PDB file of C-alpha atoms in Angstrom:
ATOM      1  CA  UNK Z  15      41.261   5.286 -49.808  1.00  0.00           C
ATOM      2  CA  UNK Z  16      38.327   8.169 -49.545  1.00  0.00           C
ATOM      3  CA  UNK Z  17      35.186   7.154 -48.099  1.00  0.00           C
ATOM      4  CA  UNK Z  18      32.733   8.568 -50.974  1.00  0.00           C
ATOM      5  CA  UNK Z  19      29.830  10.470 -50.045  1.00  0.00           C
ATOM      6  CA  UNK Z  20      26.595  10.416 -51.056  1.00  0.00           C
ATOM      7  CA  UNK Z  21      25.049  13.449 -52.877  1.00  0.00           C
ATOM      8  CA  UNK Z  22      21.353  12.404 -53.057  1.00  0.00           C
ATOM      9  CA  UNK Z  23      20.885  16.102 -54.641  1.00  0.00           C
ATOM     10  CA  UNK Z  24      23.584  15.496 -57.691  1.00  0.00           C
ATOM     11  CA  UNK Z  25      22.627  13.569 -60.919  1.00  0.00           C
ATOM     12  CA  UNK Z  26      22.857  10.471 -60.441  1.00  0.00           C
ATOM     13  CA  UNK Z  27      25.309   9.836 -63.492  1.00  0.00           C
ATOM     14  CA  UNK Z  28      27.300  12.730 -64.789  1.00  0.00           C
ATOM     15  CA  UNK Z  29      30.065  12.015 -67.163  1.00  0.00           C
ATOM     16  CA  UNK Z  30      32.531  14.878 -68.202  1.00  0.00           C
ATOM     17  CA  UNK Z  31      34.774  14.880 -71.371  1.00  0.00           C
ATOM     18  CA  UNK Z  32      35.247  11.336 -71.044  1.00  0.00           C
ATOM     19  CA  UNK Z  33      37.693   9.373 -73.232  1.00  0.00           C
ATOM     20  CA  UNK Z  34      37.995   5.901 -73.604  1.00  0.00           C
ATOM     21  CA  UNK Z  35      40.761   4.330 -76.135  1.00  0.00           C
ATOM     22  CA  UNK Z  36      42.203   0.734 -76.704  1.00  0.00           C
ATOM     23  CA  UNK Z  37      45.745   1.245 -77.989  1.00  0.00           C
ATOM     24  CA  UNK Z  38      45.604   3.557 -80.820  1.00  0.00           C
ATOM     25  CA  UNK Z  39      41.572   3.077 -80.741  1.00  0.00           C
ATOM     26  CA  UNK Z  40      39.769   5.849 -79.589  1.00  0.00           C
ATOM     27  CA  UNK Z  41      36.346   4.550 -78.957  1.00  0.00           C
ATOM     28  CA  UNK Z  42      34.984   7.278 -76.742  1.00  0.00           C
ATOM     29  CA  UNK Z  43      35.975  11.069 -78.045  1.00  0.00           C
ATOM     30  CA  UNK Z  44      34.413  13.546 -75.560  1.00  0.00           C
ATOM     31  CA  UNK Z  45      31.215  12.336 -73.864  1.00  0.00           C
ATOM     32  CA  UNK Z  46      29.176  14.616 -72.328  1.00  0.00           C
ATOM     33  CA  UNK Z  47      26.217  14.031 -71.097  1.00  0.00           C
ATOM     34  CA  UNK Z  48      24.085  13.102 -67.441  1.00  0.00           C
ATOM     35  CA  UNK Z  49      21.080  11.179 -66.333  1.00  0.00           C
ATOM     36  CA  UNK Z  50      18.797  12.636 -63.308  1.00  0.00           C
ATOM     37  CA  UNK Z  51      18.062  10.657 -60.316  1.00  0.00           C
ATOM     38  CA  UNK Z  52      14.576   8.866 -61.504  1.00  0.00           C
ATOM     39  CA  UNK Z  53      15.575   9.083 -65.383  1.00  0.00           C
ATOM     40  CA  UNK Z  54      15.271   6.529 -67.932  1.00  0.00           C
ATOM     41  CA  UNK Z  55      18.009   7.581 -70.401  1.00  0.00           C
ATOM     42  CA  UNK Z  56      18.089   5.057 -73.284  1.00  0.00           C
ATOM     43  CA  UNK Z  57      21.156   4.859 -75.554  1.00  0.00           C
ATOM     44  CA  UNK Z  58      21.194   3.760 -79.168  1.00  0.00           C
ATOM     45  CA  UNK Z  59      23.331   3.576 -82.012  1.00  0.00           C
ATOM     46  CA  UNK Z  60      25.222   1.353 -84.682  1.00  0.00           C
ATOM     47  CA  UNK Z  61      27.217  -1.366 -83.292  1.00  0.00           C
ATOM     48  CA  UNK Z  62      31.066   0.062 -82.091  1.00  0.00           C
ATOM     49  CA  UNK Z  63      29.492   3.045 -81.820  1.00  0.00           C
ATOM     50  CA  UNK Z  64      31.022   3.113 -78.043  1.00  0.00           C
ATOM     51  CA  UNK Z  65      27.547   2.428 -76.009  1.00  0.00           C
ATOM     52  CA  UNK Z  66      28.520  -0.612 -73.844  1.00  0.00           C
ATOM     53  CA  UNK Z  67      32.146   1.797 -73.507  1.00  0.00           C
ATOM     54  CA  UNK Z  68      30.040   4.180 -71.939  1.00  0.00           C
ATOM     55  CA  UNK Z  69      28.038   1.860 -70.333  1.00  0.00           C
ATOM     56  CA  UNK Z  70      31.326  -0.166 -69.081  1.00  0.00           C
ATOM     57  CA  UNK Z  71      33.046   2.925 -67.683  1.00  0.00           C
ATOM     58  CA  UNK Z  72      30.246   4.609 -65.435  1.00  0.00           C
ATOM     59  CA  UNK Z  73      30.707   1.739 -62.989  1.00  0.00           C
ATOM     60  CA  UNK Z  74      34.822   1.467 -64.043  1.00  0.00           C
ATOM     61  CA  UNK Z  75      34.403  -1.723 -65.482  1.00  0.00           C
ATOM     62  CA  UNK Z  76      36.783  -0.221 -68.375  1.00  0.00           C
ATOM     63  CA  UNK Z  77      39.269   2.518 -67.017  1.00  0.00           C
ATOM     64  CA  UNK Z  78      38.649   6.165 -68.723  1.00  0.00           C
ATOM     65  CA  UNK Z  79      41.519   7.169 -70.763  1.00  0.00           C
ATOM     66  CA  UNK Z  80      40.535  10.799 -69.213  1.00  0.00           C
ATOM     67  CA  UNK Z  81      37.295  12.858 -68.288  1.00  0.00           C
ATOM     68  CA  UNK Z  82      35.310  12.251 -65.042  1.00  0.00           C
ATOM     69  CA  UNK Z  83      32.436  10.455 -63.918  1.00  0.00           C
ATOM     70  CA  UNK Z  84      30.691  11.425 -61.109  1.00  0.00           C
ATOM     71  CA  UNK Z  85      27.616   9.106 -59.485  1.00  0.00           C
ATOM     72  CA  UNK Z  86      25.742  10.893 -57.027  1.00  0.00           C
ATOM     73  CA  UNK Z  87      28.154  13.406 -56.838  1.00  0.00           C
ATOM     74  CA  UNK Z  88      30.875  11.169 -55.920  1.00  0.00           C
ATOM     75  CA  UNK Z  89      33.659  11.211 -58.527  1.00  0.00           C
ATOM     76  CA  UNK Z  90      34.638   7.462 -59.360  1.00  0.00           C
ATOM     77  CA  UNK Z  91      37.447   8.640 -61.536  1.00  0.00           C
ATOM     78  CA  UNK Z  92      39.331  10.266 -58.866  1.00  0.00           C
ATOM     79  CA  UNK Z  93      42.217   7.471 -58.141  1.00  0.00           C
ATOM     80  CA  UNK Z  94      41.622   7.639 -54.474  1.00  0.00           C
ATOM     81  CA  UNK Z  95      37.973   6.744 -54.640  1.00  0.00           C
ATOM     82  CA  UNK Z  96      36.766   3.359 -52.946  1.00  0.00           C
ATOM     83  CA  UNK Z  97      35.584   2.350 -56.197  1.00  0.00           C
ATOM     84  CA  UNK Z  98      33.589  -0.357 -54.324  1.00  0.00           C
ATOM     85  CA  UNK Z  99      32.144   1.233 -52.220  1.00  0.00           C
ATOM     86  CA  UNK Z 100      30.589   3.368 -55.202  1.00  0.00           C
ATOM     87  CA  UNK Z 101      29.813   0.133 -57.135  1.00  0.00           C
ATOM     88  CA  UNK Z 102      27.970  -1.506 -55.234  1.00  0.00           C
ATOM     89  CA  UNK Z 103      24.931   1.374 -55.484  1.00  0.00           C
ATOM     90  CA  UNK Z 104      24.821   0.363 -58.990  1.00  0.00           C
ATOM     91  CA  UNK Z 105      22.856  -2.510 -60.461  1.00  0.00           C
ATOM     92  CA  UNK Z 106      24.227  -3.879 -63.728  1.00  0.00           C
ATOM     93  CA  UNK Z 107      22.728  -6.499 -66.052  1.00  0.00           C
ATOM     94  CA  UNK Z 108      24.509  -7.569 -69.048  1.00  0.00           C
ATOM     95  CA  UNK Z 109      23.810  -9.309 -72.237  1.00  0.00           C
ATOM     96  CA  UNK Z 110      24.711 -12.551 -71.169  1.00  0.00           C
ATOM     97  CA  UNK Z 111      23.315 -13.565 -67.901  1.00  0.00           C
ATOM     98  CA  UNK Z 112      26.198 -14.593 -66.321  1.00  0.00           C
ATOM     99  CA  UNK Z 113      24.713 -16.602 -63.382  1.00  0.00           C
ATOM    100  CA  UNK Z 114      26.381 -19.716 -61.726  1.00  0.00           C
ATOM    101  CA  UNK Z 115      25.464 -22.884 -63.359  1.00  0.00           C
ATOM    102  CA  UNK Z 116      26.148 -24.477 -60.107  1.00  0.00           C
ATOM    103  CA  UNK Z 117      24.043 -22.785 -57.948  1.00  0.00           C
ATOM    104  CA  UNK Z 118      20.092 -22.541 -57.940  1.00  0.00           C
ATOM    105  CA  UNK Z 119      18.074 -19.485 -58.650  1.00  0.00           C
ATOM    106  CA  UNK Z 120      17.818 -18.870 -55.061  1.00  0.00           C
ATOM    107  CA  UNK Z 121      21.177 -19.044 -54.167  1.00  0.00           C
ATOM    108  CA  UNK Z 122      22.561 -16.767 -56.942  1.00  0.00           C
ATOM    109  CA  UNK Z 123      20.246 -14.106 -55.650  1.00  0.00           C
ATOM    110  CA  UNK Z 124      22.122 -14.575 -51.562  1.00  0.00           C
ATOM    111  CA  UNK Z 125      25.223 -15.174 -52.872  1.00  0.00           C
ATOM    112  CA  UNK Z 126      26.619 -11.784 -53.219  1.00  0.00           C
ATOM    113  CA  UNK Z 127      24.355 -10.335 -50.404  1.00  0.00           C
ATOM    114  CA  UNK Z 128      25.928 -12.133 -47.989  1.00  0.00           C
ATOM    115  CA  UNK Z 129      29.482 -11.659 -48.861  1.00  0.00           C
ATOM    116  CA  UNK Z 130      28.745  -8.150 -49.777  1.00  0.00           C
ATOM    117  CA  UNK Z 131      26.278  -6.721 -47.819  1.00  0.00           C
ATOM    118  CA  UNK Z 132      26.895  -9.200 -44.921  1.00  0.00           C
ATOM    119  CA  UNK Z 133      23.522 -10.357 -44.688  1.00  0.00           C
ATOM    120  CA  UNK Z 134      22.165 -13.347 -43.139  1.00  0.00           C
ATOM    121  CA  UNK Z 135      21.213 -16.668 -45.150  1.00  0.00           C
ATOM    122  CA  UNK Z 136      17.472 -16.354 -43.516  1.00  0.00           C
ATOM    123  CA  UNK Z 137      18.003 -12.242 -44.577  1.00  0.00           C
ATOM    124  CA  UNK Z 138      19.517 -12.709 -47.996  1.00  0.00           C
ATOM    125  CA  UNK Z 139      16.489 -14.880 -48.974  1.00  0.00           C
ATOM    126  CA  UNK Z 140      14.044 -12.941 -47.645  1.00  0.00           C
ATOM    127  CA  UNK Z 141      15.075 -10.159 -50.104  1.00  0.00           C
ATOM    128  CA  UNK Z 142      15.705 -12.938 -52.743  1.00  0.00           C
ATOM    129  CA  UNK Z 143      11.904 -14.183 -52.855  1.00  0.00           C
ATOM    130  CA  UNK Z 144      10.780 -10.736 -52.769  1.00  0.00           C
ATOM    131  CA  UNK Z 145      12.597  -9.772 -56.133  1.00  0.00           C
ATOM    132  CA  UNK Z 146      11.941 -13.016 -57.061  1.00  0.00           C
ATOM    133  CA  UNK Z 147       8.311 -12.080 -56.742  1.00  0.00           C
ATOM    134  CA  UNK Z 148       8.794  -8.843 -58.508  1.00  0.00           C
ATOM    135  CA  UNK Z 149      10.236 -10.342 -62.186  1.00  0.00           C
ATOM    136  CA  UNK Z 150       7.690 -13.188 -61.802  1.00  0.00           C
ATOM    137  CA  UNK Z 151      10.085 -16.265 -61.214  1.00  0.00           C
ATOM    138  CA  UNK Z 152       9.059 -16.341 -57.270  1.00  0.00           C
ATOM    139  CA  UNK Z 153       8.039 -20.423 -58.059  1.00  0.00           C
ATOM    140  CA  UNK Z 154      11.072 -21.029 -59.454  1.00  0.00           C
ATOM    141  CA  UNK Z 155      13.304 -20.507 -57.040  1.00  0.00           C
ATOM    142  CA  UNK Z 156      15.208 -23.810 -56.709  1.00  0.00           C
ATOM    143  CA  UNK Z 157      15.385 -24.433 -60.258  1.00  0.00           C
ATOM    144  CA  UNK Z 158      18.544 -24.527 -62.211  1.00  0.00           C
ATOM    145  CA  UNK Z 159      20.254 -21.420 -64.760  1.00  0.00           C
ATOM    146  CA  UNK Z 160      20.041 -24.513 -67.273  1.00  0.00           C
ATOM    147  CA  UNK Z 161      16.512 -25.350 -66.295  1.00  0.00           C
ATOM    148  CA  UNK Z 162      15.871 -22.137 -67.478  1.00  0.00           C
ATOM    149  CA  UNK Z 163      14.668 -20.159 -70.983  1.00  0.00           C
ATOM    150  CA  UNK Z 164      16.855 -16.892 -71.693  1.00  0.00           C
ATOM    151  CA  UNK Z 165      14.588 -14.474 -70.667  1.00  0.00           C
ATOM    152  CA  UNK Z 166      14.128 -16.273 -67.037  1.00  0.00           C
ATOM    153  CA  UNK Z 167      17.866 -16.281 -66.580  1.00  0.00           C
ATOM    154  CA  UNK Z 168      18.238 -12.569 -67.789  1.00  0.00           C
ATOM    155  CA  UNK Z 169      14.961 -12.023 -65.459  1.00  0.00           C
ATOM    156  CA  UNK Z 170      17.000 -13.932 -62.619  1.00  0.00           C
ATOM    157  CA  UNK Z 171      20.010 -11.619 -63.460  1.00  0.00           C
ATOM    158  CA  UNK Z 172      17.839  -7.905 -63.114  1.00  0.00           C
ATOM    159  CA  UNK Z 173      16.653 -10.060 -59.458  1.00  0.00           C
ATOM    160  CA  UNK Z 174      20.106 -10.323 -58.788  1.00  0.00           C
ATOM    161  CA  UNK Z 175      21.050  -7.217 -59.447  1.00  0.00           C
ATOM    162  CA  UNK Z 176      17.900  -5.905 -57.629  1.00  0.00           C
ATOM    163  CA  UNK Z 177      18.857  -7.969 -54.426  1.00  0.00           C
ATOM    164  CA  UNK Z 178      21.782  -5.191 -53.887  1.00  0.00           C
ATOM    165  CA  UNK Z 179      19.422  -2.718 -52.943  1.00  0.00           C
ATOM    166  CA  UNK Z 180      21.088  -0.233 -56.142  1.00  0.00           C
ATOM    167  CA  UNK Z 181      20.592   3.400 -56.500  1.00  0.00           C
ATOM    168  CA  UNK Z 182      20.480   3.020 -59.990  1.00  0.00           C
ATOM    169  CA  UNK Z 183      20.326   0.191 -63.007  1.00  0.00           C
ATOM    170  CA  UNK Z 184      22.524  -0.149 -66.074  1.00  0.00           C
ATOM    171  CA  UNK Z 185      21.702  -2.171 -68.493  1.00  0.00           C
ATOM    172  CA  UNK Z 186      24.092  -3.266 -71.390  1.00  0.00           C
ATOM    173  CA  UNK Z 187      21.747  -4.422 -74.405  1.00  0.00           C
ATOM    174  CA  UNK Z 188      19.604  -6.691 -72.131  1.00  0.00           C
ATOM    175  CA  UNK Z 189      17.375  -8.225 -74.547  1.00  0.00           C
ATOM    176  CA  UNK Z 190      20.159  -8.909 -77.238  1.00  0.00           C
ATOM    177  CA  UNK Z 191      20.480 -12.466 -76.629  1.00  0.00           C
ATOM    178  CA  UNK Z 192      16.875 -13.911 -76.367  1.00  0.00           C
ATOM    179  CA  UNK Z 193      14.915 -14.963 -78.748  1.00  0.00           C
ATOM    180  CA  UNK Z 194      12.249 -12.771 -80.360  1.00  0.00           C
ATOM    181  CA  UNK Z 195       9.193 -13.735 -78.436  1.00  0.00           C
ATOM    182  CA  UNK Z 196      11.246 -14.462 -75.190  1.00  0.00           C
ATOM    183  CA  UNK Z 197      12.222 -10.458 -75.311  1.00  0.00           C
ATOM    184  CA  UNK Z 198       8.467  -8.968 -73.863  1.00  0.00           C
ATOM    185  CA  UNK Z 199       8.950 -10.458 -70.332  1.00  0.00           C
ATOM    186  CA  UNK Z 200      12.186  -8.997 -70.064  1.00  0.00           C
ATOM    187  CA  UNK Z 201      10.856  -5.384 -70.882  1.00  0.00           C
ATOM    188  CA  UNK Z 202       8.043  -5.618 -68.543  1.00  0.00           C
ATOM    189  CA  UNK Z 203      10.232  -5.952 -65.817  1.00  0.00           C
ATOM    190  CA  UNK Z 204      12.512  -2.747 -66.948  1.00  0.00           C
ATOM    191  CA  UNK Z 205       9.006  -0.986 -67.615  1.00  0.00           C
ATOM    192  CA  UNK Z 206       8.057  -1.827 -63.908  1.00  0.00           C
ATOM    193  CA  UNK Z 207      11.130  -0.590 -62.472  1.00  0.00           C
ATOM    194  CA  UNK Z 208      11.069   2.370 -64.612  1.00  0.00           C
ATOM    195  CA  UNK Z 209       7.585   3.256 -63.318  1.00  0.00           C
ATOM    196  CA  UNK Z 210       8.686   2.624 -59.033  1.00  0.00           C
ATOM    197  CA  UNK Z 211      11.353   5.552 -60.543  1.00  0.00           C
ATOM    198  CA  UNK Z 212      14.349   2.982 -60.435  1.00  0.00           C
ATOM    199  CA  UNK Z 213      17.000   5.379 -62.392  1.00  0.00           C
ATOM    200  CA  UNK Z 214      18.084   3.546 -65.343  1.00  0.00           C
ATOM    201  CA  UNK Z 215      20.994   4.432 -68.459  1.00  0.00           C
ATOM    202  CA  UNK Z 216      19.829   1.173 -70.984  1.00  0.00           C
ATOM    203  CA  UNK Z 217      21.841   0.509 -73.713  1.00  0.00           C
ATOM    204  CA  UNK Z 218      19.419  -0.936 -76.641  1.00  0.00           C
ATOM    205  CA  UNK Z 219      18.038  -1.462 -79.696  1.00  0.00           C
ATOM    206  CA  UNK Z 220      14.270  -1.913 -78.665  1.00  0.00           C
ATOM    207  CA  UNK Z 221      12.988   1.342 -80.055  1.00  0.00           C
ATOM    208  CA  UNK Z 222       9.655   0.827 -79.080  1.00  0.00           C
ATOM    209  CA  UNK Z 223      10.850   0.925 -75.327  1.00  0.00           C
ATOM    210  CA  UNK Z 224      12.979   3.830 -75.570  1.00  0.00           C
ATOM    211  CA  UNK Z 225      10.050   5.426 -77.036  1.00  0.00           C
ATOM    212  CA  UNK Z 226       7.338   4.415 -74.176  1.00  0.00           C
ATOM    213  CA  UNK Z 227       9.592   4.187 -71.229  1.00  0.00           C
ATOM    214  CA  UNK Z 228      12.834   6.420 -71.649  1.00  0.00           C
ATOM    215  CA  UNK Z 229      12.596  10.077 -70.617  1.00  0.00           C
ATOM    216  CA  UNK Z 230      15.313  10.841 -72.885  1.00  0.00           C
ATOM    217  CA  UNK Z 231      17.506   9.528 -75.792  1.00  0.00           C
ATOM    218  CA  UNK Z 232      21.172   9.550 -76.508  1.00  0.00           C
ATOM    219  CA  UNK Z 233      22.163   8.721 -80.375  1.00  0.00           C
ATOM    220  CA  UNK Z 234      25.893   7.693 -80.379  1.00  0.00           C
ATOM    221  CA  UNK Z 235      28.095   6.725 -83.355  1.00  0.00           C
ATOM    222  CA  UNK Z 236      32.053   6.589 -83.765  1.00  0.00           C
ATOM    223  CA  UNK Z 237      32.000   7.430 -80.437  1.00  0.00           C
ATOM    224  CA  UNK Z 238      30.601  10.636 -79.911  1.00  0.00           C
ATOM    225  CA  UNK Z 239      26.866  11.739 -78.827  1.00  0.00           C
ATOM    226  CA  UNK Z 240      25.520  12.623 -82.123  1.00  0.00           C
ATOM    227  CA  UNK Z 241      21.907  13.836 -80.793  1.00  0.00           C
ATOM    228  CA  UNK Z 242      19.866  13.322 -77.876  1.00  0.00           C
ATOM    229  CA  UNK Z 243      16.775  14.562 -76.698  1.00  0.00           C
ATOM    230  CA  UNK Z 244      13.314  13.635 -75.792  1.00  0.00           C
ATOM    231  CA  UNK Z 245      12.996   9.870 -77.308  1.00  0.00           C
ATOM    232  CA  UNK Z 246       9.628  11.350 -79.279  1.00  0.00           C
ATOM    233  CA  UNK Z 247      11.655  13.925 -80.924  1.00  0.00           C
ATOM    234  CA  UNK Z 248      14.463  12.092 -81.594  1.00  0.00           C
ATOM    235  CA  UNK Z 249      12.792   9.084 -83.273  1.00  0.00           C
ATOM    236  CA  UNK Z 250       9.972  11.347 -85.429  1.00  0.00           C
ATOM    237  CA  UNK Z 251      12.034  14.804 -85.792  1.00  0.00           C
ATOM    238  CA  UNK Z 252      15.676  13.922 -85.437  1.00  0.00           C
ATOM    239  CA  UNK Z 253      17.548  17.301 -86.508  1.00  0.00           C
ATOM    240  CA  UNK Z 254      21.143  15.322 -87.983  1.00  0.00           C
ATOM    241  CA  UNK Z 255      21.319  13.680 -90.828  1.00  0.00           C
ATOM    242  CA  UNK Z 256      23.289  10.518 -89.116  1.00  0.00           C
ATOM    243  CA  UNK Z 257      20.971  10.209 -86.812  1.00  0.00           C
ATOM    244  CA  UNK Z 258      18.070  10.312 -89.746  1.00  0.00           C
ATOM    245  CA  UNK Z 259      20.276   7.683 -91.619  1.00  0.00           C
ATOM    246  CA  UNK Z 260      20.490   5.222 -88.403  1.00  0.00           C
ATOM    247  CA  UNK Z 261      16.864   5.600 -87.723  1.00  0.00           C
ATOM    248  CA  UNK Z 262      15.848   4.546 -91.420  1.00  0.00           C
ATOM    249  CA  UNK Z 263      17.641   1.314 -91.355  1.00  0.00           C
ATOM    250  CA  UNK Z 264      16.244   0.235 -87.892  1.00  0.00           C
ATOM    251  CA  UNK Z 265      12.342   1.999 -87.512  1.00  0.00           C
TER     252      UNK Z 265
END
């Protein structure tokens, strides 16, 4: 197994030719495409258009049918990689929250620091409070998932995520599951992130966010990057006429 190494210099995603199919489904057909270290790349599109695919296989949650993927130089595709090892530099929230029911808030923030990062207890909640404290939820730390509304267990979730000390943040349609006026909070957080320069590739349908926060957007449908660009250009001048159609059904 290699030991990857860091390339603090290389984007921090870069995806090459990638192809992703399910049987005779070809749901990813040649993506190209990278996000810099710092970047807010936002990436839209009409459901199956392959987005959480793309999403899924930067951290090899879904194998690539072929292409490479490189994070921070490293390339996670190559089949001697220490996959792990490359993983765990990447945050990744989802749209369901997907925290233990069992445990409290607190403890599903030290879980996973401690058996993965081989932290302390006294260590792993140290770091716990303070991203506790940073999505707001810092009182409600021994409170149950089912104690909580949707957008404090999706807030708990980006803590969680945050407690791993990542390089970078994916997000897979984050908001999708909350209700309409729990979906703000949520965004805050991503906005404060994005402005501490937390690199982030968000999967979403909040338009208004991809306009104020991303630094660029990628238009997917059928599985191919249609357009992308500057989020301002794309959503006021977009230059295909899919990309015009998408927009006109969801601005």
């Amino acid at each position: 197994m290699t030991e990857p190494q860091l390339d603090r210099t290389a984007a921090a995603i870069h995806v090459s030719d990638l192809h992703k199919s399910f049987g005779h489904n070809e749901v990813l057909k040649g993506i190209d495409f990278h996000v810099d270290n710092g970047q807010v790349v936002c990436v839209v599109g009409p459901s199956g258009s392959g987005k959480s695919t793309l999403l899924r296989c930067v951290n090899r949650l879904e194998e690539p049918t072929s292409g490479k993927i490189f994070v921070e130089g490293i390339e996670i595709t190559d089949p001697d990689i220490d996959v792990d090892k490359v993983r765990s530099r990447i945050g990744m929230v989802f749209q369901q929250f997907n925290l233990f029911p069992h445990l409290s808030v607190l403890r599903n923030l030290t879980i996973a620091q401690q058996r993965a990062k081989g932290r302390s207890r006294e260590q792993a909640d140290e770091v716990a409070r303070r991203n506790l404290a940073k999505v707001g939820l810092a009182e409600r730390e021994d409170a149950y998932p089912a104690h909580l509304s949707g957008g404090q267990q999706q807030r708990v979730a980006i803590a969680r995520a945050l407690s791993m000390d990542p390089d970078m943040m994916l997000f897979d349609e984050p908001t999708s599951a909350l209700d309409p006026e729990l979906v703000g909070d949520v965004l805050d957080v991503m906005k404060d992130l994005a402005s501490e320069g937390m690199t982030m590739m968000v999967v979403t349908h909040e338009m208004g966010f991809a306009r104020e926060v991303g630094d660029k957007l990628v238009f997917m449908d059928d599985g191919v990057i249609v357009e992308e660009g500057r989020p301002v250009e794309v959503l006021e001048n977009p230059r295909q006429e899919r990309t015009r159609a998408f927009l006109s059904k969801v601005l």
